[in-house]
């Protein structure tokens, strides 16, 4: 590596040993499904053992209190009002609850951006088919400044007509930090409710949820918060709380928000109860230290692989925030321009190079997304840089 590029961070001692990842594989895609530390896996297993020792006792004696206690702990970490926070299984569920609760009507408008997550887009499609609402997608150039993004949103929403604006806090396909707080402020001036899809925020971004001010905010703790999969939070401002309806009605329906959303009948709630152990792991390693490490490693990966692919340093996109631990690289033109081709390329890289990465099409081009996490090492990105160009050349 030449001195011109970013230096990789010092590894955090012992951090790699906290995970049970296959050592034969370079896991450079924490962003998609996270990775659960061994201590968190064990905590969840102990809770499952407790369930199986006496299911009646587990479900009927104290579980509601334990969920309430856990919610307070997780909400406090997120900088969210615990009374306005409901635990849900994942970001998709939280978003579906919001789409269902805002009660769209014929010709109401849902405004999204072209950086939105594919699964969310499908959820919006279904809701507009069901209600006769319409969807408007705002184009946001990849290199737009924060001010430009806010202006695009300002011009794209309409008082009275736009019933919901959905924006990502940190985009998935394009690894870009959006100025969510400023966007919410603009929408508020226009009286437009905002749903912030913050699937990647918990654990990674140092932005307190309540400071964003969104009507609805959804974030996964099972990505960068080291929680077991199935742990996410839906945060709602006071004026909407009584209007939030769970997708599944069960015994806590009359308890109001948030419990009516959280209690989904007979379900495995152990992921939520073990989630504080994930935050404990993060705090033990040092939250700021982990954030700085991961962002620096992702930046290093972007640079070293970008050099190998011949990407000009000026075209290495800045994600827009100092703790963003995912970075984007353009693939050679013509590669991975469709979802099917992107999946095929990701599998090829996994098989041939023993490396897990994210590959997505966006705006007619294929993109590689690299994550940085405490279990990663600079050598893993170096190896990818050495071997990826010939693999890609072989595909043309
Ligand atoms: C921006 C964004 N929104 C929503 C989701 C959906 O998250 P989940 O699969 O946990 O529901 C993801 C997942 O990666 C995402 O990146």
mmCIF file of C-alpha atoms and ligand atoms in Angstrom:
data_model
loop_
_atom_site.group_PDB
_atom_site.id
_atom_site.type_symbol
_atom_site.label_atom_id
_atom_site.label_comp_id
_atom_site.label_asym_id
_atom_site.label_seq_id
_atom_site.Cartn_x
_atom_site.Cartn_y
_atom_site.Cartn_z
ATOM 1 C CA UNK A 1 0.000 0.000 0.000
ATOM 2 C CA UNK A 2 1.398 3.429 -0.887
ATOM 3 C CA UNK A 3 1.607 6.149 1.722
ATOM 4 C CA UNK A 4 -1.013 8.180 -0.180
ATOM 5 C CA UNK A 5 -3.935 6.087 1.002
ATOM 6 C CA UNK A 6 -5.541 5.724 4.400
ATOM 7 C CA UNK A 7 -3.732 3.553 6.918
ATOM 8 C CA UNK A 8 -5.629 0.618 8.423
ATOM 9 C CA UNK A 9 -6.466 0.999 12.127
ATOM 10 C CA UNK A 10 -4.746 -0.975 14.858
ATOM 11 C CA UNK A 11 -6.761 -4.152 15.526
ATOM 12 C CA UNK A 12 -8.700 -4.158 18.807
ATOM 13 C CA UNK A 13 -6.959 -6.883 20.837
ATOM 14 C CA UNK A 14 -9.029 -10.003 21.395
ATOM 15 C CA UNK A 15 -12.056 -8.686 19.514
ATOM 16 C CA UNK A 16 -11.832 -11.273 16.746
ATOM 17 C CA UNK A 17 -12.069 -14.088 19.297
ATOM 18 C CA UNK A 18 -15.473 -12.853 20.436
ATOM 19 C CA UNK A 19 -17.045 -14.191 17.230
ATOM 20 C CA UNK A 20 -17.599 -17.695 15.919
ATOM 21 C CA UNK A 21 -17.192 -16.828 12.252
ATOM 22 C CA UNK A 22 -15.676 -19.371 9.854
ATOM 23 C CA UNK A 23 -11.974 -18.487 9.877
ATOM 24 C CA UNK A 24 -11.574 -19.744 6.303
ATOM 25 C CA UNK A 25 -13.759 -16.924 5.003
ATOM 26 C CA UNK A 26 -13.172 -13.156 4.942
ATOM 27 C CA UNK A 27 -16.454 -11.700 6.193
ATOM 28 C CA UNK A 28 -16.440 -8.245 4.646
ATOM 29 C CA UNK A 29 -20.197 -7.802 4.719
ATOM 30 C CA UNK A 30 -21.257 -7.204 8.303
ATOM 31 C CA UNK A 31 -23.847 -4.796 6.933
ATOM 32 C CA UNK A 32 -26.201 -7.395 5.505
ATOM 33 C CA UNK A 33 -26.849 -9.768 8.400
ATOM 34 C CA UNK A 34 -24.418 -8.743 11.143
ATOM 35 C CA UNK A 35 -22.592 -11.330 13.237
ATOM 36 C CA UNK A 36 -23.562 -12.262 16.782
ATOM 37 C CA UNK A 37 -20.752 -12.429 19.368
ATOM 38 C CA UNK A 38 -20.346 -15.778 21.121
ATOM 39 C CA UNK A 39 -21.278 -14.308 24.522
ATOM 40 C CA UNK A 40 -24.548 -13.016 23.077
ATOM 41 C CA UNK A 41 -25.282 -16.381 21.446
ATOM 42 C CA UNK A 42 -24.720 -18.052 24.827
ATOM 43 C CA UNK A 43 -26.942 -15.573 26.662
ATOM 44 C CA UNK A 44 -29.740 -16.282 24.201
ATOM 45 C CA UNK A 45 -29.201 -20.024 24.521
ATOM 46 C CA UNK A 46 -29.489 -19.747 28.317
ATOM 47 C CA UNK A 47 -32.802 -17.936 27.855
ATOM 48 C CA UNK A 48 -33.999 -20.679 25.497
ATOM 49 C CA UNK A 49 -32.956 -23.273 28.074
ATOM 50 C CA UNK A 50 -34.954 -21.368 30.669
ATOM 51 C CA UNK A 51 -37.975 -21.372 28.327
ATOM 52 C CA UNK A 52 -37.744 -25.089 27.726
ATOM 53 C CA UNK A 53 -37.323 -25.867 31.407
ATOM 54 C CA UNK A 54 -40.789 -24.466 32.051
ATOM 55 C CA UNK A 55 -42.582 -22.767 29.169
ATOM 56 C CA UNK A 56 -45.607 -21.892 31.329
ATOM 57 C CA UNK A 57 -43.456 -20.092 33.853
ATOM 58 C CA UNK A 58 -41.342 -18.334 31.184
ATOM 59 C CA UNK A 59 -44.313 -16.934 29.280
ATOM 60 C CA UNK A 60 -46.690 -16.164 32.126
ATOM 61 C CA UNK A 61 -44.492 -15.065 35.023
ATOM 62 C CA UNK A 62 -42.630 -11.851 34.406
ATOM 63 C CA UNK A 63 -41.996 -11.928 30.658
ATOM 64 C CA UNK A 64 -43.869 -8.668 30.051
ATOM 65 C CA UNK A 65 -41.752 -6.983 32.748
ATOM 66 C CA UNK A 66 -38.576 -8.392 31.273
ATOM 67 C CA UNK A 67 -39.493 -7.048 27.826
ATOM 68 C CA UNK A 68 -40.289 -3.652 29.375
ATOM 69 C CA UNK A 69 -36.983 -3.602 31.212
ATOM 70 C CA UNK A 70 -35.084 -4.597 28.048
ATOM 71 C CA UNK A 71 -36.867 -1.962 25.999
ATOM 72 C CA UNK A 72 -35.818 0.732 28.498
ATOM 73 C CA UNK A 73 -32.226 -0.386 28.323
ATOM 74 C CA UNK A 74 -32.102 -0.494 24.510
ATOM 75 C CA UNK A 75 -34.035 2.777 24.055
ATOM 76 C CA UNK A 76 -31.702 4.591 26.438
ATOM 77 C CA UNK A 77 -28.704 3.397 24.440
ATOM 78 C CA UNK A 78 -30.350 4.655 21.251
ATOM 79 C CA UNK A 79 -31.143 8.046 22.727
ATOM 80 C CA UNK A 80 -34.872 7.383 22.353
ATOM 81 C CA UNK A 81 -37.764 7.870 24.741
ATOM 82 C CA UNK A 82 -38.487 4.388 26.166
ATOM 83 C CA UNK A 83 -42.212 5.211 26.244
ATOM 84 C CA UNK A 84 -42.067 5.884 22.518
ATOM 85 C CA UNK A 85 -40.009 2.809 21.652
ATOM 86 C CA UNK A 86 -41.395 -0.596 20.726
ATOM 87 C CA UNK A 87 -39.241 -3.647 20.194
ATOM 88 C CA UNK A 88 -39.974 -5.400 16.919
ATOM 89 C CA UNK A 89 -38.406 -8.320 15.091
ATOM 90 C CA UNK A 90 -36.666 -6.355 12.368
ATOM 91 C CA UNK A 91 -36.687 -3.091 10.466
ATOM 92 C CA UNK A 92 -39.049 -4.544 7.869
ATOM 93 C CA UNK A 93 -41.653 -5.245 10.546
ATOM 94 C CA UNK A 94 -41.351 -1.742 11.993
ATOM 95 C CA UNK A 95 -41.784 -0.231 8.538
ATOM 96 C CA UNK A 96 -44.790 -2.444 7.787
ATOM 97 C CA UNK A 97 -46.395 -1.309 11.053
ATOM 98 C CA UNK A 98 -45.925 2.338 10.086
ATOM 99 C CA UNK A 99 -47.279 1.831 6.560
ATOM 100 C CA UNK A 100 -50.301 0.093 8.047
ATOM 101 C CA UNK A 101 -50.852 2.714 10.775
ATOM 102 C CA UNK A 102 -50.682 5.906 8.702
ATOM 103 C CA UNK A 103 -53.852 4.768 6.915
ATOM 104 C CA UNK A 104 -53.159 5.852 3.376
ATOM 105 C CA UNK A 105 -56.123 6.726 1.203
ATOM 106 C CA UNK A 106 -56.666 6.945 -2.547
ATOM 107 C CA UNK A 107 -54.333 9.502 -4.183
ATOM 108 C CA UNK A 108 -52.305 10.085 -1.012
ATOM 109 C CA UNK A 109 -48.657 10.265 -1.867
ATOM 110 C CA UNK A 110 -45.783 8.271 -0.391
ATOM 111 C CA UNK A 111 -42.460 9.858 -1.254
ATOM 112 C CA UNK A 112 -39.259 7.774 -1.248
ATOM 113 C CA UNK A 113 -35.785 8.193 -2.692
ATOM 114 C CA UNK A 114 -34.038 5.995 -5.206
ATOM 115 C CA UNK A 115 -31.571 4.948 -2.480
ATOM 116 C CA UNK A 116 -34.271 3.087 -0.521
ATOM 117 C CA UNK A 117 -33.943 -0.550 0.467
ATOM 118 C CA UNK A 118 -35.488 -3.065 -1.966
ATOM 119 C CA UNK A 119 -37.607 -4.814 0.659
ATOM 120 C CA UNK A 120 -39.017 -1.477 1.831
ATOM 121 C CA UNK A 121 -39.838 -0.549 -1.722
ATOM 122 C CA UNK A 122 -41.842 -3.759 -2.110
ATOM 123 C CA UNK A 123 -43.709 -3.027 1.142
ATOM 124 C CA UNK A 124 -44.623 0.438 -0.173
ATOM 125 C CA UNK A 125 -45.747 -1.079 -3.482
ATOM 126 C CA UNK A 126 -48.113 -3.453 -1.712
ATOM 127 C CA UNK A 127 -49.561 -0.706 0.459
ATOM 128 C CA UNK A 128 -50.238 1.594 -2.471
ATOM 129 C CA UNK A 129 -51.849 -1.242 -4.441
ATOM 130 C CA UNK A 130 -54.076 -1.939 -1.462
ATOM 131 C CA UNK A 131 -55.068 1.675 -0.811
ATOM 132 C CA UNK A 132 -54.941 3.450 -4.174
ATOM 133 C CA UNK A 133 -52.236 5.773 -2.879
ATOM 134 C CA UNK A 134 -49.418 6.765 -5.218
ATOM 135 C CA UNK A 135 -45.683 6.626 -4.831
ATOM 136 C CA UNK A 136 -43.157 9.200 -5.928
ATOM 137 C CA UNK A 137 -39.477 8.362 -6.029
ATOM 138 C CA UNK A 138 -36.993 11.191 -5.790
ATOM 139 C CA UNK A 139 -33.689 10.802 -7.628
ATOM 140 C CA UNK A 140 -30.739 11.692 -5.454
ATOM 141 C CA UNK A 141 -27.346 11.738 -7.226
ATOM 142 C CA UNK A 142 -24.742 9.632 -5.517
ATOM 143 C CA UNK A 143 -22.471 12.598 -4.940
ATOM 144 C CA UNK A 144 -25.180 15.071 -3.897
ATOM 145 C CA UNK A 145 -24.196 17.248 -0.955
ATOM 146 C CA UNK A 146 -26.312 17.278 2.187
ATOM 147 C CA UNK A 147 -27.736 20.652 1.160
ATOM 148 C CA UNK A 148 -28.643 19.296 -2.271
ATOM 149 C CA UNK A 149 -30.355 16.273 -0.742
ATOM 150 C CA UNK A 150 -32.413 18.500 1.546
ATOM 151 C CA UNK A 151 -33.394 20.663 -1.442
ATOM 152 C CA UNK A 152 -34.416 17.619 -3.498
ATOM 153 C CA UNK A 153 -36.649 16.518 -0.636
ATOM 154 C CA UNK A 154 -38.023 20.021 -0.081
ATOM 155 C CA UNK A 155 -39.017 20.227 -3.748
ATOM 156 C CA UNK A 156 -40.396 16.684 -3.752
ATOM 157 C CA UNK A 157 -42.942 16.820 -0.933
ATOM 158 C CA UNK A 158 -46.311 18.537 -0.933
ATOM 159 C CA UNK A 159 -48.294 19.755 2.042
ATOM 160 C CA UNK A 160 -51.641 17.999 2.272
ATOM 161 C CA UNK A 161 -50.801 15.554 -0.520
ATOM 162 C CA UNK A 162 -47.700 13.749 0.795
ATOM 163 C CA UNK A 163 -48.888 11.510 3.607
ATOM 164 C CA UNK A 164 -45.525 9.906 4.272
ATOM 165 C CA UNK A 165 -41.923 10.599 3.391
ATOM 166 C CA UNK A 166 -39.567 7.641 3.769
ATOM 167 C CA UNK A 167 -35.842 8.351 3.912
ATOM 168 C CA UNK A 168 -32.885 6.229 4.920
ATOM 169 C CA UNK A 169 -30.536 7.469 7.598
ATOM 170 C CA UNK A 170 -27.729 5.400 6.096
ATOM 171 C CA UNK A 171 -28.510 3.883 2.725
ATOM 172 C CA UNK A 172 -27.912 0.217 2.122
ATOM 173 C CA UNK A 173 -27.096 -0.090 -1.590
ATOM 174 C CA UNK A 174 -25.113 3.134 -1.734
ATOM 175 C CA UNK A 175 -23.637 3.337 1.805
ATOM 176 C CA UNK A 176 -24.459 7.032 2.075
ATOM 177 C CA UNK A 177 -25.306 8.931 5.248
ATOM 178 C CA UNK A 178 -28.329 11.107 4.567
ATOM 179 C CA UNK A 179 -28.891 14.330 6.541
ATOM 180 C CA UNK A 180 -31.922 12.815 8.261
ATOM 181 C CA UNK A 181 -32.276 15.520 10.910
ATOM 182 C CA UNK A 182 -32.340 18.328 8.331
ATOM 183 C CA UNK A 183 -34.721 16.362 6.105
ATOM 184 C CA UNK A 184 -37.104 15.845 9.016
ATOM 185 C CA UNK A 185 -36.984 19.573 9.798
ATOM 186 C CA UNK A 186 -37.927 20.461 6.215
ATOM 187 C CA UNK A 187 -40.750 17.931 6.178
ATOM 188 C CA UNK A 188 -42.013 19.199 9.493
ATOM 189 C CA UNK A 189 -42.234 22.761 8.078
ATOM 190 C CA UNK A 190 -44.454 21.309 5.375
ATOM 191 C CA UNK A 191 -46.513 19.180 7.775
ATOM 192 C CA UNK A 192 -45.328 15.931 6.156
ATOM 193 C CA UNK A 193 -44.777 12.928 8.456
ATOM 194 C CA UNK A 194 -41.410 11.207 8.068
ATOM 195 C CA UNK A 195 -40.364 7.604 8.492
ATOM 196 C CA UNK A 196 -36.590 7.282 8.881
ATOM 197 C CA UNK A 197 -35.277 3.869 7.867
ATOM 198 C CA UNK A 198 -32.267 3.640 10.174
ATOM 199 C CA UNK A 199 -31.681 -0.085 9.749
ATOM 200 C CA UNK A 200 -27.907 0.394 10.009
ATOM 201 C CA UNK A 201 -27.791 3.091 12.675
ATOM 202 C CA UNK A 202 -27.878 1.375 16.091
ATOM 203 C CA UNK A 203 -24.330 0.796 17.278
ATOM 204 C CA UNK A 204 -22.771 2.545 14.280
ATOM 205 C CA UNK A 205 -24.018 6.113 14.222
ATOM 206 C CA UNK A 206 -23.550 8.405 17.238
ATOM 207 C CA UNK A 207 -26.801 10.269 16.494
ATOM 208 C CA UNK A 208 -29.404 10.089 19.306
ATOM 209 C CA UNK A 209 -32.717 8.981 17.836
ATOM 210 C CA UNK A 210 -34.779 11.692 19.507
ATOM 211 C CA UNK A 211 -32.492 14.374 18.046
ATOM 212 C CA UNK A 212 -33.520 13.267 14.541
ATOM 213 C CA UNK A 213 -37.100 14.187 15.412
ATOM 214 C CA UNK A 214 -38.759 11.808 12.937
ATOM 215 C CA UNK A 215 -42.388 10.841 13.386
ATOM 216 C CA UNK A 216 -41.245 7.244 12.976
ATOM 217 C CA UNK A 217 -37.743 5.823 13.190
ATOM 218 C CA UNK A 218 -36.816 2.179 12.715
ATOM 219 C CA UNK A 219 -33.416 0.669 13.495
ATOM 220 C CA UNK A 220 -31.943 -2.816 13.727
ATOM 221 C CA UNK A 221 -29.910 -3.782 16.750
ATOM 222 C CA UNK A 222 -28.971 -7.035 15.033
ATOM 223 C CA UNK A 223 -26.576 -5.398 12.620
ATOM 224 C CA UNK A 224 -24.083 -3.061 14.322
ATOM 225 C CA UNK A 225 -25.471 -3.456 17.865
ATOM 226 C CA UNK A 226 -24.333 -7.121 18.180
ATOM 227 C CA UNK A 227 -27.836 -8.236 19.198
ATOM 228 C CA UNK A 228 -29.234 -11.618 18.232
ATOM 229 C CA UNK A 229 -31.133 -11.513 14.929
ATOM 230 C CA UNK A 230 -34.729 -10.522 15.451
ATOM 231 C CA UNK A 231 -34.031 -7.361 17.466
ATOM 232 C CA UNK A 232 -35.096 -3.964 16.198
ATOM 233 C CA UNK A 233 -36.732 -0.826 17.549
ATOM 234 C CA UNK A 234 -39.604 1.278 16.257
ATOM 235 C CA UNK A 235 -39.520 4.763 17.774
ATOM 236 C CA UNK A 236 -42.622 6.934 17.471
ATOM 237 C CA UNK A 237 -43.274 10.583 18.432
ATOM 238 C CA UNK A 238 -46.017 11.216 21.035
ATOM 239 C CA UNK A 239 -48.640 12.446 18.538
ATOM 240 C CA UNK A 240 -48.618 9.123 16.661
ATOM 241 C CA UNK A 241 -48.383 6.632 19.501
ATOM 242 C CA UNK A 242 -52.103 6.039 19.970
ATOM 243 C CA UNK A 243 -52.513 5.518 16.214
ATOM 244 C CA UNK A 244 -49.895 2.793 15.909
ATOM 245 C CA UNK A 245 -51.491 -0.572 15.234
ATOM 246 C CA UNK A 246 -49.595 -3.860 15.474
ATOM 247 C CA UNK A 247 -49.820 -6.201 12.506
ATOM 248 C CA UNK A 248 -50.808 -9.031 14.824
ATOM 249 C CA UNK A 249 -53.384 -8.423 17.545
ATOM 250 C CA UNK A 250 -52.819 -10.266 20.771
ATOM 251 C CA UNK A 251 -53.382 -10.126 24.515
ATOM 252 C CA UNK A 252 -51.697 -6.772 25.128
ATOM 253 C CA UNK A 253 -53.855 -4.933 22.583
ATOM 254 C CA UNK A 254 -55.502 -2.849 25.309
ATOM 255 C CA UNK A 255 -52.180 -1.992 26.951
ATOM 256 C CA UNK A 256 -51.516 0.676 24.294
ATOM 257 C CA UNK A 257 -48.200 1.575 22.695
ATOM 258 C CA UNK A 258 -45.572 0.111 22.977
ATOM 259 C CA UNK A 259 -46.666 -3.152 24.563
ATOM 260 C CA UNK A 260 -49.475 -3.804 22.106
ATOM 261 C CA UNK A 261 -46.874 -3.771 19.331
ATOM 262 C CA UNK A 262 -44.353 -5.873 21.229
ATOM 263 C CA UNK A 263 -46.579 -8.669 22.458
ATOM 264 C CA UNK A 264 -47.042 -10.851 19.404
ATOM 265 C CA UNK A 265 -48.510 -13.906 21.115
ATOM 266 C CA UNK A 266 -46.397 -17.053 21.349
ATOM 267 C CA UNK A 267 -43.059 -16.116 19.869
ATOM 268 C CA UNK A 268 -39.413 -16.563 20.746
ATOM 269 C CA UNK A 269 -38.641 -13.348 22.662
ATOM 270 C CA UNK A 270 -35.160 -14.469 23.701
ATOM 271 C CA UNK A 271 -33.388 -12.342 21.075
ATOM 272 C CA UNK A 272 -34.704 -9.161 22.706
ATOM 273 C CA UNK A 273 -33.849 -10.314 26.215
ATOM 274 C CA UNK A 274 -30.286 -11.160 25.164
ATOM 275 C CA UNK A 275 -29.800 -7.912 23.200
ATOM 276 C CA UNK A 276 -28.384 -5.953 26.187
ATOM 277 C CA UNK A 277 -25.478 -8.434 26.200
ATOM 278 C CA UNK A 278 -24.693 -7.244 22.670
ATOM 279 C CA UNK A 279 -24.536 -3.655 23.902
ATOM 280 C CA UNK A 280 -22.456 -4.792 26.859
ATOM 281 C CA UNK A 281 -19.980 -6.354 24.407
ATOM 282 C CA UNK A 282 -19.872 -3.134 22.411
ATOM 283 C CA UNK A 283 -19.334 -1.039 25.540
ATOM 284 C CA UNK A 284 -16.645 -3.387 26.808
ATOM 285 C CA UNK A 285 -14.712 -3.019 23.565
ATOM 286 C CA UNK A 286 -15.411 0.729 23.703
ATOM 287 C CA UNK A 287 -18.261 2.092 21.576
ATOM 288 C CA UNK A 288 -16.235 5.015 20.193
ATOM 289 C CA UNK A 289 -13.227 2.841 19.608
ATOM 290 C CA UNK A 290 -15.251 0.249 17.695
ATOM 291 C CA UNK A 291 -16.906 2.944 15.588
ATOM 292 C CA UNK A 292 -13.600 4.595 14.726
ATOM 293 C CA UNK A 293 -11.952 1.243 14.004
ATOM 294 C CA UNK A 294 -14.711 -0.029 11.755
ATOM 295 C CA UNK A 295 -15.013 3.188 9.763
ATOM 296 C CA UNK A 296 -11.241 3.398 9.289
ATOM 297 C CA UNK A 297 -11.026 -0.222 8.187
ATOM 298 C CA UNK A 298 -13.878 0.193 5.680
ATOM 299 C CA UNK A 299 -12.125 3.308 4.319
ATOM 300 C CA UNK A 300 -8.897 1.350 4.004
ATOM 301 C CA UNK A 301 -10.736 -1.474 2.222
ATOM 302 C CA UNK A 302 -12.387 0.953 -0.183
ATOM 303 C CA UNK A 303 -9.044 2.506 -0.978
ATOM 304 C CA UNK A 304 -6.964 -0.644 -1.410
ATOM 305 C CA UNK A 305 -9.593 -2.492 -3.473
ATOM 306 C CA UNK A 306 -10.382 0.717 -5.371
ATOM 307 C CA UNK A 307 -6.713 1.071 -6.327
ATOM 308 C CA UNK A 308 -6.662 -2.503 -7.567
ATOM 309 C CA UNK A 309 -9.779 -1.920 -9.682
ATOM 310 C CA UNK A 310 -8.347 1.277 -11.106
ATOM 311 C CA UNK A 311 -10.887 3.573 -9.449
ATOM 312 C CA UNK A 312 -9.533 7.113 -9.326
ATOM 313 C CA UNK A 313 -9.087 8.312 -5.725
ATOM 314 C CA UNK A 314 -11.476 11.198 -6.490
ATOM 315 C CA UNK A 315 -14.183 8.646 -7.330
ATOM 316 C CA UNK A 316 -13.930 6.848 -3.992
ATOM 317 C CA UNK A 317 -17.195 8.048 -2.545
ATOM 318 C CA UNK A 318 -17.204 9.506 0.922
ATOM 319 C CA UNK A 319 -20.135 8.084 2.897
ATOM 320 C CA UNK A 320 -20.670 11.409 4.647
ATOM 321 C CA UNK A 321 -19.955 10.575 8.268
ATOM 322 C CA UNK A 322 -16.869 9.730 10.342
ATOM 323 C CA UNK A 323 -18.271 6.514 11.825
ATOM 324 C CA UNK A 324 -19.815 4.965 8.722
ATOM 325 C CA UNK A 325 -18.414 1.437 8.504
ATOM 326 C CA UNK A 326 -19.555 0.605 4.966
ATOM 327 C CA UNK A 327 -17.951 1.901 1.773
ATOM 328 C CA UNK A 328 -18.893 1.690 -1.861
ATOM 329 C CA UNK A 329 -16.869 0.906 -4.990
ATOM 330 C CA UNK A 330 -18.043 1.071 -8.590
ATOM 331 C CA UNK A 331 -17.583 -2.177 -10.501
ATOM 332 C CA UNK A 332 -16.421 -2.106 -14.132
ATOM 333 C CA UNK A 333 -19.231 -1.002 -16.468
ATOM 334 C CA UNK A 334 -21.545 -3.801 -17.545
ATOM 335 C CA UNK A 335 -21.034 -5.991 -14.463
ATOM 336 C CA UNK A 336 -23.781 -6.687 -11.899
ATOM 337 C CA UNK A 337 -26.248 -4.276 -13.472
ATOM 338 C CA UNK A 338 -29.254 -6.448 -12.561
ATOM 339 C CA UNK A 339 -30.195 -8.035 -9.238
ATOM 340 C CA UNK A 340 -29.693 -11.524 -10.697
ATOM 341 C CA UNK A 341 -26.239 -10.644 -12.023
ATOM 342 C CA UNK A 342 -25.292 -8.988 -8.738
ATOM 343 C CA UNK A 343 -26.235 -12.116 -6.795
ATOM 344 C CA UNK A 344 -24.314 -14.302 -9.253
ATOM 345 C CA UNK A 345 -21.212 -12.125 -8.868
ATOM 346 C CA UNK A 346 -21.455 -12.104 -5.063
ATOM 347 C CA UNK A 347 -21.636 -15.908 -5.040
ATOM 348 C CA UNK A 348 -18.717 -16.148 -7.464
ATOM 349 C CA UNK A 349 -16.568 -13.927 -5.227
ATOM 350 C CA UNK A 350 -17.566 -15.978 -2.173
ATOM 351 C CA UNK A 351 -16.742 -19.265 -3.874
ATOM 352 C CA UNK A 352 -13.597 -18.303 -5.747
ATOM 353 C CA UNK A 353 -12.061 -15.867 -3.267
ATOM 354 C CA UNK A 354 -13.516 -17.067 0.051
ATOM 355 C CA UNK A 355 -14.760 -13.537 0.658
ATOM 356 C CA UNK A 356 -18.252 -12.339 1.535
ATOM 357 C CA UNK A 357 -19.091 -8.917 0.123
ATOM 358 C CA UNK A 358 -22.266 -7.078 -0.874
ATOM 359 C CA UNK A 359 -22.892 -6.499 -4.580
ATOM 360 C CA UNK A 360 -25.826 -4.381 -5.719
ATOM 361 C CA UNK A 361 -27.017 -2.766 -8.907
ATOM 362 C CA UNK A 362 -27.857 0.917 -8.609
ATOM 363 C CA UNK A 363 -28.552 3.494 -11.283
ATOM 364 C CA UNK A 364 -27.572 1.178 -14.130
ATOM 365 C CA UNK A 365 -24.258 0.162 -12.638
ATOM 366 C CA UNK A 366 -22.951 -2.589 -10.342
ATOM 367 C CA UNK A 367 -21.482 -1.623 -6.960
ATOM 368 C CA UNK A 368 -19.390 -3.451 -4.405
ATOM 369 C CA UNK A 369 -19.996 -2.614 -0.753
ATOM 370 C CA UNK A 370 -17.359 -3.406 1.854
ATOM 371 C CA UNK A 371 -17.973 -3.331 5.598
ATOM 372 C CA UNK A 372 -15.444 -3.013 8.407
ATOM 373 C CA UNK A 373 -15.920 -4.769 11.732
ATOM 374 C CA UNK A 374 -13.744 -5.627 14.721
ATOM 375 C CA UNK A 375 -13.198 -9.189 13.462
ATOM 376 C CA UNK A 376 -11.764 -7.958 10.144
ATOM 377 C CA UNK A 377 -8.108 -7.405 9.332
ATOM 378 C CA UNK A 378 -6.416 -5.218 6.705
ATOM 379 C CA UNK A 379 -4.972 -8.347 5.071
ATOM 380 C CA UNK A 380 -8.460 -9.513 4.162
ATOM 381 C CA UNK A 381 -9.009 -6.405 2.023
ATOM 382 C CA UNK A 382 -5.450 -6.689 0.654
ATOM 383 C CA UNK A 383 -6.174 -10.247 -0.487
ATOM 384 C CA UNK A 384 -9.411 -9.177 -2.142
ATOM 385 C CA UNK A 385 -7.537 -6.356 -3.872
ATOM 386 C CA UNK A 386 -4.957 -8.824 -5.192
ATOM 387 C CA UNK A 387 -7.440 -11.327 -6.553
ATOM 388 C CA UNK A 388 -10.621 -9.472 -7.499
ATOM 389 C CA UNK A 389 -9.333 -7.751 -10.680
ATOM 390 C CA UNK A 390 -8.473 -11.039 -12.412
ATOM 391 C CA UNK A 391 -11.754 -12.603 -11.327
ATOM 392 C CA UNK A 392 -13.673 -9.659 -12.810
ATOM 393 C CA UNK A 393 -11.535 -9.643 -15.951
ATOM 394 C CA UNK A 394 -12.387 -13.319 -16.442
ATOM 395 C CA UNK A 395 -16.090 -12.459 -16.493
ATOM 396 C CA UNK A 396 -15.947 -10.019 -19.376
HETATM 397 C C1 LIG B 1 -31.728 0.340 4.770
HETATM 398 C C2 LIG B 1 -32.355 -0.956 5.169
HETATM 399 N N1 LIG B 1 -33.657 -0.982 5.482
HETATM 400 C C3 LIG B 1 -34.270 -2.104 5.871
HETATM 401 C C4 LIG B 1 -33.578 -3.279 5.972
HETATM 402 C C5 LIG B 1 -34.306 -4.513 6.395
HETATM 403 O O1 LIG B 1 -33.791 -5.010 7.585
HETATM 404 P P1 LIG B 1 -34.372 -6.362 8.154
HETATM 405 O O2 LIG B 1 -34.013 -7.435 7.173
HETATM 406 O O3 LIG B 1 -33.698 -6.553 9.471
HETATM 407 O O4 LIG B 1 -35.848 -6.206 8.265
HETATM 408 C C6 LIG B 1 -32.225 -3.323 5.658
HETATM 409 C C7 LIG B 1 -31.439 -4.566 5.747
HETATM 410 O O5 LIG B 1 -30.301 -4.652 5.400
HETATM 411 C C8 LIG B 1 -31.594 -2.128 5.249
HETATM 412 O O6 LIG B 1 -30.300 -2.087 4.926
#
